[in-house]
Short mmCIF file of C-alpha atoms and ligand atoms in Angstrom, two decimals:
data_model
loop_
_atom_site.label_atom_id
_atom_site.label_comp_id
_atom_site.label_asym_id
_atom_site.label_seq_id
_atom_site.Cartn_x
_atom_site.Cartn_y
_atom_site.Cartn_z
CA MET A 1 120.63 116.07 73.95
CA ALA A 2 120.17 112.35 75.07
CA THR A 3 120.93 110.07 72.59
CA TYR A 4 120.44 107.10 74.79
CA HIS A 5 118.32 103.97 73.56
CA TRP A 6 116.93 101.95 75.88
CA TYR A 7 116.26 98.25 74.90
CA PRO A 8 115.10 95.07 77.39
CA GLY A 9 117.90 94.41 78.49
CA HIS A 10 118.45 97.66 79.83
CA MET A 11 115.35 97.91 81.43
CA ALA A 12 115.20 95.01 82.96
CA LYS A 13 118.33 96.30 84.73
CA ALA A 14 117.23 99.69 85.94
CA ARG A 15 114.37 97.70 87.34
CA ARG A 16 116.00 95.63 89.48
CA ALA A 17 118.58 98.28 90.66
CA MET A 18 115.50 100.44 91.11
CA GLU A 19 113.62 97.50 93.15
CA GLU A 20 116.81 97.48 95.23
CA ASP A 21 117.52 100.97 96.22
CA ILE A 22 113.19 101.16 97.01
CA LYS A 23 113.86 98.67 99.43
CA VAL A 24 116.13 101.45 101.45
CA ILE A 25 114.16 104.29 101.31
CA ASP A 26 110.57 105.94 102.80
CA VAL A 27 110.38 108.73 100.49
CA ILE A 28 110.52 108.87 96.36
CA VAL A 29 110.53 112.13 94.80
CA GLU A 30 109.97 111.34 91.26
CA ILE A 31 111.14 114.45 88.56
CA LEU A 32 109.29 115.01 86.19
CA ASP A 33 108.89 117.05 82.77
CA ALA A 34 106.42 119.88 83.74
CA ARG A 35 105.86 120.22 79.49
CA ILE A 36 105.20 116.61 79.37
CA PRO A 37 103.83 115.37 83.09
CA LEU A 38 102.47 112.20 81.86
CA SER A 39 104.53 111.26 78.63
CA SER A 40 108.07 111.66 81.24
CA ARG A 41 106.50 109.19 83.59
CA ASN A 42 107.96 105.95 84.32
CA PRO A 43 105.05 103.68 83.18
CA ASP A 44 106.06 101.67 86.14
CA ILE A 45 106.81 103.37 88.85
CA ILE A 46 103.67 103.45 90.10
CA SER A 47 103.33 99.84 91.38
CA MET A 48 107.09 99.83 91.96
CA GLY A 49 106.96 102.33 94.69
CA SER A 50 103.83 100.92 96.29
CA GLY A 51 103.17 102.36 100.32
CA LYS A 52 105.88 104.73 99.92
CA GLU A 53 105.38 108.31 100.26
CA ARG A 54 105.90 110.58 97.38
CA ILE A 55 107.04 113.60 95.43
CA MET A 56 106.10 114.74 92.51
CA ILE A 57 108.84 117.48 91.14
CA LEU A 58 107.70 118.97 88.17
CA ASN A 59 110.78 119.61 86.74
CA LYS A 60 111.86 122.58 84.23
CA ALA A 61 108.76 124.37 85.07
CA ASP A 62 110.31 128.36 83.96
CA LEU A 63 109.78 126.29 80.22
CA ALA A 64 106.29 125.55 80.50
CA SER A 65 103.42 127.50 80.95
CA GLU A 66 102.73 128.97 84.43
CA THR A 67 99.14 128.07 84.74
CA VAL A 68 99.13 124.45 82.81
CA THR A 69 101.77 123.95 85.71
CA ARG A 70 99.14 125.17 88.41
CA GLU A 71 96.56 122.72 86.94
CA TRP A 72 99.41 119.97 86.90
CA VAL A 73 100.44 120.55 91.09
CA ASN A 74 96.09 120.69 91.55
CA HIS A 75 95.58 117.57 89.32
CA PHE A 76 98.41 115.67 91.24
CA LYS A 77 96.99 116.91 94.60
CA GLU A 78 93.85 115.25 94.02
CA ASP A 79 95.23 111.65 93.03
CA GLY A 80 96.78 111.86 97.09
CA TYR A 81 100.30 113.37 95.93
CA ARG A 82 102.38 116.25 96.79
CA ALA A 83 103.35 118.21 93.96
CA VAL A 84 106.00 120.94 93.89
CA PRO A 85 106.72 123.32 90.15
CA MET A 86 110.54 123.63 90.32
CA ASN A 87 112.85 125.29 88.40
CA SER A 88 116.56 122.99 89.49
CA ARG A 89 118.50 125.67 88.33
CA ASP A 90 117.24 127.93 91.15
CA LYS A 91 118.37 127.50 94.61
CA ARG A 92 116.17 129.95 95.36
CA SER A 93 113.01 127.63 94.23
CA PHE A 94 113.79 124.88 96.69
CA SER A 95 111.94 126.26 99.66
CA SER A 96 108.56 124.45 98.43
CA VAL A 97 110.42 121.20 97.92
CA MET A 98 112.08 120.91 101.86
CA LYS A 99 108.34 121.73 102.96
CA ALA A 100 107.05 118.91 101.21
CA ILE A 101 109.84 116.94 102.19
CA ASP A 102 108.90 117.54 105.62
CA SER A 103 105.45 116.99 104.96
CA ALA A 104 106.82 113.54 103.44
CA ALA A 105 109.55 112.81 106.50
CA GLU A 106 107.17 113.92 109.07
CA LYS A 107 104.26 110.89 107.91
CA LYS A 108 107.35 108.47 108.16
CA ARG A 109 108.07 109.00 111.36
CA GLU A 110 104.41 109.35 112.76
CA ARG A 111 104.59 105.55 111.28
CA ASP A 112 107.38 104.77 112.51
CA LEU A 113 106.99 105.17 115.90
CA LYS A 114 103.46 103.70 116.32
CA ARG A 115 105.88 100.10 115.27
CA GLY A 116 108.56 101.50 118.27
CA ILE A 117 110.62 102.84 115.58
CA LYS A 118 112.98 105.95 116.76
CA ASN A 119 115.46 107.97 115.14
CA ARG A 120 115.61 106.47 112.00
CA PRO A 121 116.48 108.47 109.33
CA VAL A 122 114.50 109.66 106.57
CA ARG A 123 115.60 107.92 103.51
CA LEU A 124 115.12 109.90 100.10
CA LEU A 125 115.27 108.40 96.26
CA VAL A 126 115.76 110.89 93.69
CA CYS A 127 114.28 108.84 89.94
CA GLY A 128 113.21 109.73 86.78
CA ILE A 129 113.93 109.07 83.45
CA PRO A 130 117.06 110.57 81.42
CA ASN A 131 117.16 114.15 81.47
CA VAL A 132 114.48 115.62 83.61
CA GLY A 133 116.74 116.52 85.99
CA LYS A 134 118.23 114.39 88.41
CA SER A 135 121.40 115.34 88.75
CA THR A 136 120.86 118.90 88.84
CA PHE A 137 117.89 118.49 90.88
CA ILE A 138 119.95 116.65 93.58
CA ASN A 139 123.52 119.00 93.38
CA SER A 140 120.94 122.24 93.59
CA LEU A 141 118.96 120.74 96.57
CA CYS A 142 122.17 119.64 98.36
CA LYS A 143 124.00 123.07 97.34
CA ARG A 144 126.87 121.39 96.58
CA ASN A 145 128.64 119.67 93.31
CA VAL A 146 127.87 115.88 94.62
CA ALA A 147 126.19 114.68 91.45
CA LYS A 148 127.74 115.52 88.10
CA THR A 149 125.62 116.66 85.51
CA GLY A 150 125.43 115.55 81.56
CA ASN A 151 122.96 113.94 79.70
CA LYS A 152 124.14 110.14 79.80
CA PRO A 153 122.34 108.04 82.54
CA GLY A 154 124.93 106.44 84.59
CA VAL A 155 127.71 108.74 85.61
CA THR A 156 127.52 108.53 88.74
CA LYS A 157 129.04 105.12 90.25
CA GLY A 158 128.98 103.80 94.22
CA LYS A 159 125.65 105.14 96.69
CA GLN A 160 126.22 107.15 99.38
CA TRP A 161 123.92 109.67 101.35
CA ILE A 162 123.71 112.99 101.36
CA SER A 163 122.24 114.95 104.44
CA VAL A 164 119.25 117.12 103.92
CA GLN A 165 118.22 118.25 106.81
CA LYS A 166 118.53 117.15 110.49
CA GLY A 167 117.30 113.29 110.70
CA VAL A 168 116.45 113.39 106.58
CA GLU A 169 119.42 111.19 103.89
CA LEU A 170 119.26 111.40 100.32
CA MET A 171 120.82 108.57 98.04
CA ASP A 172 123.38 111.00 95.91
CA THR A 173 122.83 108.41 92.76
CA PRO A 174 119.12 109.14 91.68
CA GLY A 175 116.95 106.44 90.22
CA ILE A 176 117.42 105.92 86.03
CA LEU A 177 114.25 105.04 85.00
CA TRP A 178 113.19 104.34 81.21
CA PRO A 179 110.20 106.61 79.37
CA ARG A 180 106.71 105.18 77.81
CA ILE A 181 108.57 104.43 74.58
CA ASP A 182 105.82 101.97 73.64
CA ASP A 183 103.44 104.91 73.37
CA PRO A 184 103.84 107.04 70.25
CA VAL A 185 102.77 110.50 71.87
CA SER A 186 104.40 109.83 74.87
CA GLN A 187 107.77 109.52 72.18
CA LYS A 188 106.51 112.62 69.84
CA ASN A 189 106.45 114.93 73.47
CA LEU A 190 110.28 113.32 74.47
CA ALA A 191 111.10 114.06 71.25
CA LEU A 192 109.81 117.17 71.23
CA ILE A 193 111.41 118.77 74.29
CA GLY A 194 114.52 117.02 73.36
CA SER A 195 114.51 114.50 75.41
CA MET A 196 114.55 111.27 73.68
CA ASN A 197 116.66 109.98 70.66
CA ASP A 198 115.81 112.25 67.57
CA GLU A 199 116.67 109.95 65.34
CA ALA A 200 113.36 107.19 65.94
CA ILE A 201 111.23 109.93 64.05
CA ASN A 202 111.86 111.52 61.35
CA ARG A 203 113.07 115.01 62.00
CA ASP A 204 110.36 116.28 58.85
CA ASP A 205 107.73 114.71 60.71
CA LEU A 206 109.14 115.89 64.09
CA PHE A 207 108.90 119.14 62.56
CA LEU A 208 105.18 119.29 61.89
CA GLU A 209 104.46 118.00 65.22
CA LEU A 210 106.25 121.20 66.49
CA ALA A 211 105.39 123.78 63.72
CA PHE A 212 101.19 122.81 64.83
CA VAL A 213 102.68 123.45 68.73
CA LEU A 214 104.14 126.92 67.64
CA LYS A 215 101.42 127.81 66.21
CA GLU A 216 98.88 127.32 68.89
CA LYS A 217 100.96 127.87 71.66
CA ALA A 218 103.32 130.51 70.54
CA PHE A 219 101.22 132.87 67.67
CA PRO A 220 101.88 135.91 69.17
CA VAL A 221 105.60 135.50 68.78
CA MET A 222 105.94 133.13 65.87
CA HIS A 223 104.26 136.28 64.00
CA GLU A 224 106.41 139.03 66.23
CA LYS A 225 110.10 137.01 65.92
CA TYR A 226 109.45 135.65 62.18
CA GLY A 227 106.68 137.42 60.30
CA ILE A 228 104.75 133.71 60.71
CA GLU A 229 100.92 134.22 59.51
CA GLN A 230 98.06 132.06 60.81
CA THR A 231 98.09 130.87 57.22
CA ASP A 232 101.09 129.69 57.00
CA ASP A 233 101.84 125.77 56.71
CA ALA A 234 105.26 124.11 57.75
CA ALA A 235 106.83 124.68 54.99
CA MET A 236 106.20 128.90 54.86
CA MET A 237 107.23 128.69 58.45
CA LEU A 238 110.69 127.27 57.77
CA GLU A 239 110.89 129.48 54.56
CA LYS A 240 109.69 132.96 56.71
CA THR A 241 111.86 131.87 59.36
CA ALA A 242 115.02 131.35 57.17
CA GLU A 243 114.23 134.86 55.15
CA LYS A 244 114.20 136.47 58.97
CA LEU A 245 117.72 134.86 59.91
CA SER A 246 119.36 135.26 56.52
CA MET A 247 119.50 131.85 56.11
CA LYS A 248 120.66 131.22 53.19
CA LYS A 249 122.66 127.74 50.96
CA ALA A 250 125.50 128.51 48.69
CA GLY A 251 122.86 128.65 45.62
CA GLY A 252 121.57 131.71 47.54
CA ALA A 253 118.25 129.34 48.46
CA TYR A 254 116.63 129.82 51.52
CA ASP A 255 118.18 126.94 54.05
CA THR A 256 115.20 125.72 55.57
CA ASP A 257 117.28 122.76 56.88
CA ARG A 258 118.86 124.93 59.72
CA ALA A 259 115.77 127.32 59.92
CA LEU A 260 113.93 123.66 61.43
CA GLU A 261 117.41 123.54 63.06
CA HIS A 262 117.28 126.72 64.94
CA LEU A 263 113.49 126.36 65.73
CA PHE A 264 113.43 123.52 67.23
CA THR A 265 116.50 124.89 69.81
CA ALA A 266 114.69 127.66 70.19
CA TYR A 267 111.96 126.18 71.47
CA ARG A 268 114.23 123.76 73.09
CA GLY A 269 115.60 126.55 75.00
CA GLY A 270 111.93 128.32 76.24
CA ASP A 271 113.13 131.76 73.70
CA LEU A 272 109.36 131.35 71.94
CA GLY A 273 107.88 131.03 75.31
CA ARG A 274 107.13 129.19 78.60
CA ILE A 275 105.25 126.29 76.29
CA SER A 276 103.59 123.04 77.94
CA LEU A 277 102.73 120.20 75.97
CA GLU A 278 100.23 118.43 78.08
CA GLU A 279 97.13 119.52 80.06
CA PRO A 280 95.66 117.80 82.50
N1 GDP B 1 115.19 125.12 82.01
C1 GDP B 1 116.12 124.65 82.72
N2 GDP B 1 116.69 123.49 82.50
C2 GDP B 1 116.33 122.30 83.54
C3 GDP B 1 116.56 122.33 84.78
N3 GDP B 1 116.33 121.17 85.39
C4 GDP B 1 118.02 120.40 84.47
N4 GDP B 1 117.85 121.65 83.58
C5 GDP B 1 118.79 120.55 82.29
O1 GDP B 1 117.98 119.86 81.81
C6 GDP B 1 119.69 118.87 81.08
C7 GDP B 1 119.54 117.66 81.96
O2 GDP B 1 119.66 117.84 83.14
P1 GDP B 1 120.24 116.83 84.18
O3 GDP B 1 120.55 117.19 85.44
O4 GDP B 1 121.28 116.81 83.74
O5 GDP B 1 119.00 114.85 84.05
P2 GDP B 1 119.38 114.06 84.80
O6 GDP B 1 119.56 113.16 83.23
O7 GDP B 1 117.66 113.83 85.10
O8 GDP B 1 120.73 113.73 85.57
C8 GDP B 1 120.16 119.77 81.69
O9 GDP B 1 121.11 120.77 80.29
C9 GDP B 1 119.91 120.59 83.08
O10 GDP B 1 120.87 121.93 82.77
C10 GDP B 1 115.39 123.64 85.25
O11 GDP B 1 114.90 123.55 85.77
N5 GDP B 1 114.80 124.19 84.27
MG1 MG B 2 122.19 112.30 85.51
#
């Protein structure tokens, strides 16, 4: 899990780096988490990249509701963005990204031509908050291991351009942006998917949120897997999960702490179904 803490100094530094990078690029590829497209979007990215072509990647779409993701794609398209649902771990799902890149590059080239600029490569920058899958996306797009994957921002140093297709280049280092840390709802959503340092939010409180989501959006699975009923509260859900999985403490009582961790892991790994936390 990402345990990166954002302080004002970090944010200022990330902003400066982003502003530098943006100067030399034509197309911004914004990676969002498909389960929480709003909460996982950097609050200042719109103003920072004004005038640039954009592609929104709804990443980890394999963990989000297909229907809701489709609604998000339409929502972003209505706002004039290119939006592509994506599973960055699956290289096969890259054809629609290539189409979006083509279209963004074409627009850029037309603009260049009008200004008399010829044969200049169209340059892309992948950016997003930590843990949305920037490195995984870059790796898969380039079909070779050019970027290190891991949960810590800043593992890659020094910048290079990677050729994505003829006349299109990608900056090998993604732009790392800060999340919406001032907004409690976003913070809760980021914590639920495991993209925010959990310590900021009490574990039991966070489970109350998860319990609510699971009963509302994954009830059949919860019922089938753990025998959970619609009337069960969060404490009962933990009891039943511990019982079903035979999780017991030394004295013989059900180990609800372990059950809680189990449910978080299962949810985050997609084992309880494809669940979106935000709808347009
Ligand atoms: N299920 C799923 N996991 C993904 C996807 N993309 C990235 N991940 C995982 O998300 C975690 C963070 O990915 P990483 O590329 O390091 O994120 P970064 O911090 O934005 O560079 C890793 O465990 C990846 O394997 C995706 O599309 N689907
Ligand atoms: Mg990374």
